[in-house]
Short mmCIF file of C-alpha atoms and ligand atoms in Angstrom, two decimals:
data_model
loop_
_atom_site.label_atom_id
_atom_site.label_comp_id
_atom_site.label_asym_id
_atom_site.label_seq_id
_atom_site.Cartn_x
_atom_site.Cartn_y
_atom_site.Cartn_z
CA MET A 1010 -5.73 -21.73 -9.19
CA ASN A 1011 -8.56 -19.19 -9.51
CA PHE A 1012 -7.83 -15.58 -8.60
CA LYS A 1013 -9.82 -15.56 -5.34
CA LYS A 1014 -7.87 -18.61 -4.15
CA TYR A 1015 -4.64 -16.93 -5.27
CA LEU A 1016 -5.35 -13.88 -3.07
CA GLU A 1017 -6.30 -16.08 -0.11
CA ASN A 1018 -3.21 -18.20 -0.48
CA LYS A 1019 -0.90 -15.18 -0.63
CA LYS A 1020 -2.65 -13.54 2.32
CA ASN A 1021 -1.99 -16.65 4.41
CA ILE A 1022 1.73 -16.66 3.56
CA ILE A 1023 1.94 -12.94 4.40
CA ASP A 1024 0.10 -13.33 7.72
CA LYS A 1025 2.34 -16.25 8.71
CA THR A 1026 5.53 -14.31 7.91
CA LEU A 1027 4.34 -11.26 9.85
CA ASP A 1028 3.31 -13.39 12.81
CA GLU A 1029 6.69 -15.13 12.92
CA TYR A 1030 8.54 -11.83 12.64
CA LEU A 1031 6.71 -9.65 15.18
CA PRO A 1032 7.54 -10.18 18.88
CA PRO A 1033 4.82 -12.08 20.81
CA GLU A 1034 2.29 -9.93 22.69
CA ASP A 1035 3.58 -10.92 26.12
CA ASN A 1036 7.20 -9.98 25.33
CA PRO A 1037 8.14 -6.89 27.32
CA PRO A 1038 7.25 -4.12 26.82
CA SER A 1039 4.03 -5.98 26.21
CA ILE A 1040 1.85 -2.94 25.53
CA ILE A 1041 3.78 -1.92 22.40
CA ASN A 1042 3.81 -5.47 21.03
CA LYS A 1043 0.05 -5.68 21.60
CA ALA A 1044 -0.50 -2.32 19.89
CA MET A 1045 1.64 -3.27 16.86
CA ARG A 1046 -0.11 -6.61 16.46
CA TYR A 1047 -3.55 -5.01 16.90
CA SER A 1048 -3.09 -2.98 13.71
CA VAL A 1049 -0.97 -5.42 11.72
CA PHE A 1050 -3.62 -8.13 12.18
CA GLY A 1051 -6.56 -5.73 12.01
CA GLY A 1052 -8.09 -7.01 8.76
CA GLY A 1053 -5.96 -5.37 6.04
CA LYS A 1054 -6.27 -6.61 2.46
CA ARG A 1055 -2.47 -7.06 2.12
CA ILE A 1056 -2.63 -5.60 -1.36
CA ARG A 1057 0.89 -4.10 -1.25
CA PRO A 1058 2.76 -7.30 -0.31
CA ILE A 1059 0.58 -9.28 -2.74
CA LEU A 1060 1.76 -6.90 -5.48
CA THR A 1061 5.41 -7.56 -4.52
CA LEU A 1062 4.87 -11.32 -4.66
CA ALA A 1063 2.93 -11.21 -7.95
CA THR A 1064 5.64 -9.04 -9.53
CA ALA A 1065 8.38 -11.46 -8.47
CA GLU A 1066 6.34 -14.35 -9.92
CA LEU A 1067 6.11 -12.47 -13.19
CA PHE A 1068 9.89 -12.90 -13.41
CA GLY A 1069 9.67 -16.59 -12.58
CA ARG A 1070 10.72 -16.08 -8.96
CA ASP A 1071 9.27 -17.96 -6.04
CA ALA A 1072 7.08 -15.78 -3.74
CA GLU A 1073 9.14 -17.03 -0.77
CA SER A 1074 12.26 -15.31 -2.13
CA VAL A 1075 10.76 -11.81 -1.67
CA ILE A 1076 8.28 -12.39 1.17
CA LYS A 1077 10.27 -10.51 3.83
CA ALA A 1078 10.66 -7.37 1.72
CA ALA A 1079 6.97 -7.63 0.80
CA CYS A 1080 5.98 -7.81 4.48
CA GLY A 1081 8.38 -4.99 5.36
CA VAL A 1082 6.38 -2.68 3.10
CA GLU A 1083 3.15 -3.89 4.77
CA LEU A 1084 4.56 -2.92 8.19
CA ILE A 1085 5.37 0.55 6.84
CA HIS A 1086 1.84 0.80 5.41
CA THR A 1087 0.41 -0.14 8.84
CA PHE A 1088 2.55 2.52 10.51
CA SER A 1089 1.16 5.14 8.10
CA LEU A 1090 -2.44 4.14 8.91
CA ILE A 1091 -1.91 4.37 12.69
CA HIS A 1092 -0.33 7.83 12.38
CA ASP A 1093 -2.95 8.92 9.83
CA ASP A 1094 -5.75 8.19 12.32
CA LEU A 1095 -4.16 10.13 15.21
CA PRO A 1096 -6.09 13.14 16.58
CA CYS A 1097 -3.33 15.49 15.36
CA ILE A 1098 -3.67 14.22 11.76
CA ASP A 1099 -7.06 12.88 10.54
CA ASN A 1100 -8.57 12.20 13.97
CA ASP A 1101 -10.37 9.00 12.99
CA ASP A 1102 -11.93 6.89 15.74
CA PHE A 1103 -12.34 3.85 13.51
CA ARG A 1104 -10.19 1.89 11.06
CA ARG A 1105 -11.49 -1.16 9.17
CA GLY A 1106 -14.68 -1.00 11.27
CA LYS A 1107 -12.79 -1.31 14.56
CA PRO A 1108 -11.59 1.33 17.06
CA SER A 1109 -8.38 2.89 15.75
CA ASN A 1110 -5.10 2.16 17.51
CA HIS A 1111 -5.06 5.30 19.68
CA LYS A 1112 -8.66 4.65 20.79
CA VAL A 1113 -7.55 1.31 22.24
CA PHE A 1114 -4.01 2.04 23.44
CA GLY A 1115 -3.95 5.83 23.87
CA GLU A 1116 -2.17 8.41 21.73
CA ALA A 1117 1.33 7.94 23.12
CA ILE A 1118 1.42 4.17 22.56
CA ALA A 1119 -0.21 4.51 19.12
CA LEU A 1120 2.48 7.01 18.12
CA LEU A 1121 5.22 4.68 19.37
CA ALA A 1122 3.64 1.58 17.80
CA GLY A 1123 3.69 3.44 14.47
CA ASP A 1124 7.35 4.38 14.97
CA ALA A 1125 8.20 0.79 15.88
CA LEU A 1126 6.49 -0.52 12.75
CA LEU A 1127 8.41 1.91 10.56
CA VAL A 1128 11.72 0.71 12.03
CA SER A 1129 10.61 -2.94 11.81
CA GLY A 1130 9.62 -2.45 8.18
CA PHE A 1131 13.20 -1.51 7.26
CA ASP A 1132 14.53 -4.35 9.40
CA LEU A 1133 12.35 -6.93 7.65
CA ILE A 1134 13.38 -5.64 4.21
CA ILE A 1135 17.04 -6.02 5.23
CA LYS A 1136 16.31 -9.58 6.45
CA ASN A 1137 15.36 -10.46 2.87
CA SER A 1138 19.10 -10.32 2.10
CA GLU A 1139 19.43 -13.69 3.91
CA VAL A 1140 17.76 -15.41 0.92
CA LYS A 1141 20.46 -17.14 -1.14
CA GLU A 1142 19.42 -16.05 -4.65
CA ILE A 1143 18.94 -12.38 -3.65
CA LYS A 1144 21.78 -10.01 -4.53
CA LYS A 1145 22.84 -7.84 -1.54
CA GLN A 1146 23.09 -4.88 -3.91
CA SER A 1147 19.37 -5.14 -4.70
CA ILE A 1148 18.50 -4.90 -0.99
CA LEU A 1149 20.54 -1.69 -0.73
CA LYS A 1150 18.65 -0.32 -3.73
CA ILE A 1151 15.30 -1.14 -2.10
CA ILE A 1152 16.29 0.49 1.17
CA LYS A 1153 17.12 3.63 -0.82
CA GLU A 1154 13.83 3.41 -2.76
CA THR A 1155 11.86 2.90 0.45
CA SER A 1156 13.32 6.07 1.98
CA PHE A 1157 12.45 7.92 -1.23
CA TYR A 1158 8.90 6.62 -1.70
CA ILE A 1159 7.84 7.20 1.92
CA GLY A 1160 9.81 10.43 2.41
CA THR A 1161 8.96 14.10 2.01
CA GLU A 1162 8.89 13.93 -1.80
CA ASN A 1163 6.28 11.19 -1.69
CA MET A 1164 4.08 9.61 1.03
CA LEU A 1165 5.06 11.96 3.83
CA GLY A 1166 4.95 15.01 1.56
CA GLY A 1167 1.55 13.92 0.25
CA GLN A 1168 0.27 13.66 3.78
CA VAL A 1169 1.55 17.18 4.53
CA GLU A 1170 -0.32 18.50 1.48
CA ASP A 1171 -3.41 16.52 2.47
CA ILE A 1172 -3.66 18.14 5.89
CA SER A 1173 -2.80 21.57 4.48
CA VAL A 1174 -5.65 21.68 1.95
CA LYS A 1175 -8.53 23.57 3.45
CA ASN A 1176 -10.87 24.54 0.66
CA GLU A 1177 -12.35 22.30 -2.02
CA GLU A 1178 -12.53 25.25 -4.45
CA ASP A 1179 -8.81 25.94 -4.14
CA VAL A 1180 -7.83 22.46 -5.32
CA THR A 1181 -7.52 21.72 -9.03
CA LYS A 1182 -7.71 18.25 -10.61
CA ALA A 1183 -3.96 18.38 -11.17
CA ASP A 1184 -3.39 19.18 -7.46
CA LEU A 1185 -5.49 16.19 -6.42
CA ILE A 1186 -3.74 13.80 -8.81
CA ASN A 1187 -0.36 15.06 -7.62
CA LEU A 1188 -1.42 14.57 -3.99
CA TYR A 1189 -2.74 11.02 -4.63
CA MET A 1190 0.40 10.11 -6.52
CA LYS A 1191 2.45 10.96 -3.43
CA LYS A 1192 0.11 9.91 -0.63
CA THR A 1193 -1.03 6.57 -2.04
CA ALA A 1194 0.49 5.60 -5.40
CA ALA A 1195 4.07 6.00 -4.12
CA LEU A 1196 3.87 3.08 -1.65
CA ILE A 1197 2.08 0.96 -4.24
CA CYS A 1198 4.89 1.70 -6.74
CA LEU A 1199 7.44 0.78 -4.09
CA SER A 1200 5.77 -2.61 -3.52
CA ILE A 1201 5.87 -3.40 -7.22
CA ARG A 1202 9.38 -2.07 -7.82
CA ALA A 1203 10.68 -4.05 -4.82
CA GLY A 1204 9.41 -7.29 -6.39
CA ALA A 1205 10.92 -6.31 -9.73
CA ILE A 1206 14.31 -5.16 -8.43
CA LEU A 1207 14.77 -8.26 -6.27
CA SER A 1208 13.98 -10.36 -9.35
CA GLY A 1209 16.59 -8.64 -11.52
CA ALA A 1210 14.26 -6.59 -13.76
CA ASN A 1211 15.89 -4.42 -16.43
CA GLN A 1212 15.24 -0.67 -16.87
CA ARG A 1213 12.57 -1.14 -19.56
CA GLN A 1214 10.67 -3.63 -17.40
CA LEU A 1215 10.99 -1.39 -14.31
CA LYS A 1216 9.66 1.58 -16.27
CA ALA A 1217 6.61 -0.37 -17.47
CA LEU A 1218 5.89 -1.68 -13.97
CA THR A 1219 6.26 1.78 -12.44
CA LYS A 1220 3.69 3.15 -14.91
CA TYR A 1221 1.39 0.27 -13.95
CA GLY A 1222 1.89 1.12 -10.25
CA GLU A 1223 1.23 4.83 -10.71
CA ASN A 1224 -2.04 4.33 -12.55
CA LEU A 1225 -3.10 1.54 -10.21
CA GLY A 1226 -2.26 3.67 -7.16
CA LEU A 1227 -4.25 6.66 -8.43
CA ALA A 1228 -7.28 4.48 -9.21
CA PHE A 1229 -6.91 2.82 -5.79
CA GLN A 1230 -7.18 6.17 -3.96
CA ILE A 1231 -10.14 7.36 -6.06
CA VAL A 1232 -11.94 4.06 -5.36
CA ASP A 1233 -11.13 4.63 -1.66
CA ASP A 1234 -12.84 8.06 -1.84
CA MET A 1235 -15.84 6.53 -3.63
CA LEU A 1236 -16.19 3.80 -0.98
CA ASP A 1237 -16.18 6.50 1.73
CA ILE A 1238 -19.19 8.11 0.05
CA MET A 1239 -21.00 4.83 -0.71
CA GLN A 1240 -20.48 3.54 2.83
CA ASP A 1241 -21.54 6.83 4.39
CA GLN A 1242 -18.14 7.57 5.84
CA ARG A 1243 -17.67 10.68 3.78
CA ASP A 1244 -15.72 13.53 5.32
CA ALA A 1245 -17.64 16.39 3.69
CA GLY A 1246 -14.97 18.92 4.59
CA LYS A 1247 -12.22 17.05 2.80
CA PRO A 1248 -11.44 17.77 -0.84
CA THR A 1249 -11.31 14.36 -2.50
CA TYR A 1250 -11.73 13.38 -6.16
CA ALA A 1251 -15.09 11.74 -5.48
CA ASN A 1252 -16.36 14.65 -3.32
CA LYS A 1253 -15.37 17.17 -5.97
CA TYR A 1254 -16.34 15.35 -9.19
CA GLY A 1255 -19.03 12.92 -8.04
CA LEU A 1256 -19.31 9.15 -8.24
CA LYS A 1257 -20.05 8.88 -11.97
CA GLU A 1258 -17.04 10.85 -13.14
CA SER A 1259 -14.83 9.18 -10.52
CA LYS A 1260 -15.86 5.73 -11.76
CA SER A 1261 -15.06 6.50 -15.39
CA GLU A 1262 -11.70 8.04 -14.38
CA CYS A 1263 -10.86 4.85 -12.44
CA GLU A 1264 -11.78 2.70 -15.42
CA ARG A 1265 -9.52 4.80 -17.63
CA LEU A 1266 -6.63 4.56 -15.14
CA ILE A 1267 -7.02 0.78 -14.76
CA LYS A 1268 -7.02 0.38 -18.55
CA GLU A 1269 -3.83 2.43 -18.75
CA ALA A 1270 -2.29 0.39 -15.96
CA LYS A 1271 -3.03 -2.84 -17.80
CA ASP A 1272 -1.83 -1.40 -21.13
CA SER A 1273 1.62 -0.76 -19.67
CA LEU A 1274 1.96 -4.51 -19.00
CA LYS A 1275 1.86 -5.36 -22.72
CA ILE A 1276 5.59 -6.13 -22.88
CA PHE A 1277 5.09 -9.01 -20.43
CA ASN A 1278 2.36 -10.74 -22.51
CA HIS A 1279 0.43 -13.48 -20.69
CA LYS A 1280 2.99 -13.58 -17.86
CA ALA A 1281 1.38 -10.47 -16.33
CA GLU A 1282 -2.07 -12.06 -16.01
CA THR A 1283 -2.04 -11.90 -12.19
CA LEU A 1284 -1.11 -8.20 -12.21
CA ARG A 1285 -3.99 -7.58 -14.65
CA ASN A 1286 -6.36 -9.50 -12.36
CA ILE A 1287 -5.21 -7.42 -9.38
CA ALA A 1288 -5.96 -4.23 -11.34
CA ASP A 1289 -9.51 -5.44 -12.14
CA TYR A 1290 -10.04 -6.52 -8.53
CA LEU A 1291 -9.03 -3.10 -7.18
CA LEU A 1292 -11.60 -1.46 -9.42
CA THR A 1293 -14.47 -3.59 -8.12
CA ARG A 1294 -13.44 -4.03 -4.48
CA LYS A 1295 -16.02 -3.33 -1.76
CA LYS A 1296 -13.55 -2.53 1.09
C1 LIG B 1433 6.34 9.43 8.34
C2 LIG B 1433 6.59 8.21 6.13
C3 LIG B 1433 5.71 8.86 7.10
C4 LIG B 1433 4.39 8.89 6.88
C5 LIG B 1433 3.42 9.47 7.78
C6 LIG B 1433 0.39 9.37 8.06
C7 LIG B 1433 1.21 9.49 6.84
C8 LIG B 1433 2.48 10.19 6.93
C9 LIG B 1433 0.82 9.03 5.65
C10 LIG B 1433 -0.46 8.32 5.47
C11 LIG B 1433 -0.81 8.18 4.07
C12 LIG B 1433 -2.12 7.47 3.93
C13 LIG B 1433 -2.83 6.94 5.13
C14 LIG B 1433 -2.63 7.30 2.72
C15 LIG B 1433 -3.90 6.61 2.48
C16 LIG B 1433 -3.68 5.44 1.63
C17 LIG B 1433 -4.81 4.45 1.70
C18 LIG B 1433 -5.83 4.46 0.61
C19 LIG B 1433 -4.86 3.57 2.70
C20 LIG B 1433 -5.81 2.44 2.80
O1 LIG B 1433 -5.15 1.33 2.20
P1 LIG B 1433 -5.78 -0.12 2.14
O2 LIG B 1433 -7.21 -0.05 1.69
O3 LIG B 1433 -5.75 -0.53 3.67
O4 LIG B 1433 -4.88 -0.99 1.36
P2 LIG B 1433 -5.96 -1.98 4.33
O5 LIG B 1433 -6.98 -1.75 5.41
O6 LIG B 1433 -6.42 -2.97 3.32
O7 LIG B 1433 -4.62 -2.33 4.90
#
């Protein structure tokens, strides 16, 4: 199967699982179910759950055996986007070219839809324990990792730093990298580690995959900043890597990070081909 087909195929499995899991729109209270579905099926690339599935496959596991945990992380990602767009945080009217959740459903419902998706994310991860070959202990470990990677030391803390930074001049390169590691790379690491832990990875393998996730996550956020500039959606007031260092330097930094990410997969030889393809794809993506 070529890589484009691989992504499409995985996206379909993810969409189907999410659709089966989420309550139908007309289930009461209908408004919250509509709001959750609006953002979950709003055109996301599904890169985080795809990473979970590809990591499990690296260990010879079937994608189906980790699909619920993979989709749980996607629900948590969707929650973070809805809250990120709220007027009290980034105040963005659009997400993926469509009106953001609060623009359609109002702030109160958007806030609650985000909360509901966070809770549902944990619930769906726990539901992965129903798969026969999955050890219950590994689900407990992932629940603990999820709380860590989205908590105040990581995603949430990164978001706090993001909204606290006022002046581009006050931010050093190290500050930005530290912020991106928390705000973006943490959830990407979680997706990869979840696939690895559920597949029984050892410490050496987990370490290599975490390094891959960190470098991939950093490159992913810098590409995101570059796309904002290239697609004229730049927030001039916001200190980002691409705003501060320009497109040329950002591009070469991303190439370096992607090379490092792929280098850390050496111990898996040809078995990590899909993870290498994902790294190359993230470097050249257009959305
Ligand atoms: C309470 C745990 C908690 C978090 C709330 C709002 C928030 C704190 C964190 C948001 C962090 C955030 C939005 C980071 C940006 C990461 C990023 C590059 C998102 C875009 O990801 P894509 O391109 O999105 O994968 P798609 O549209 O493909 O789903």
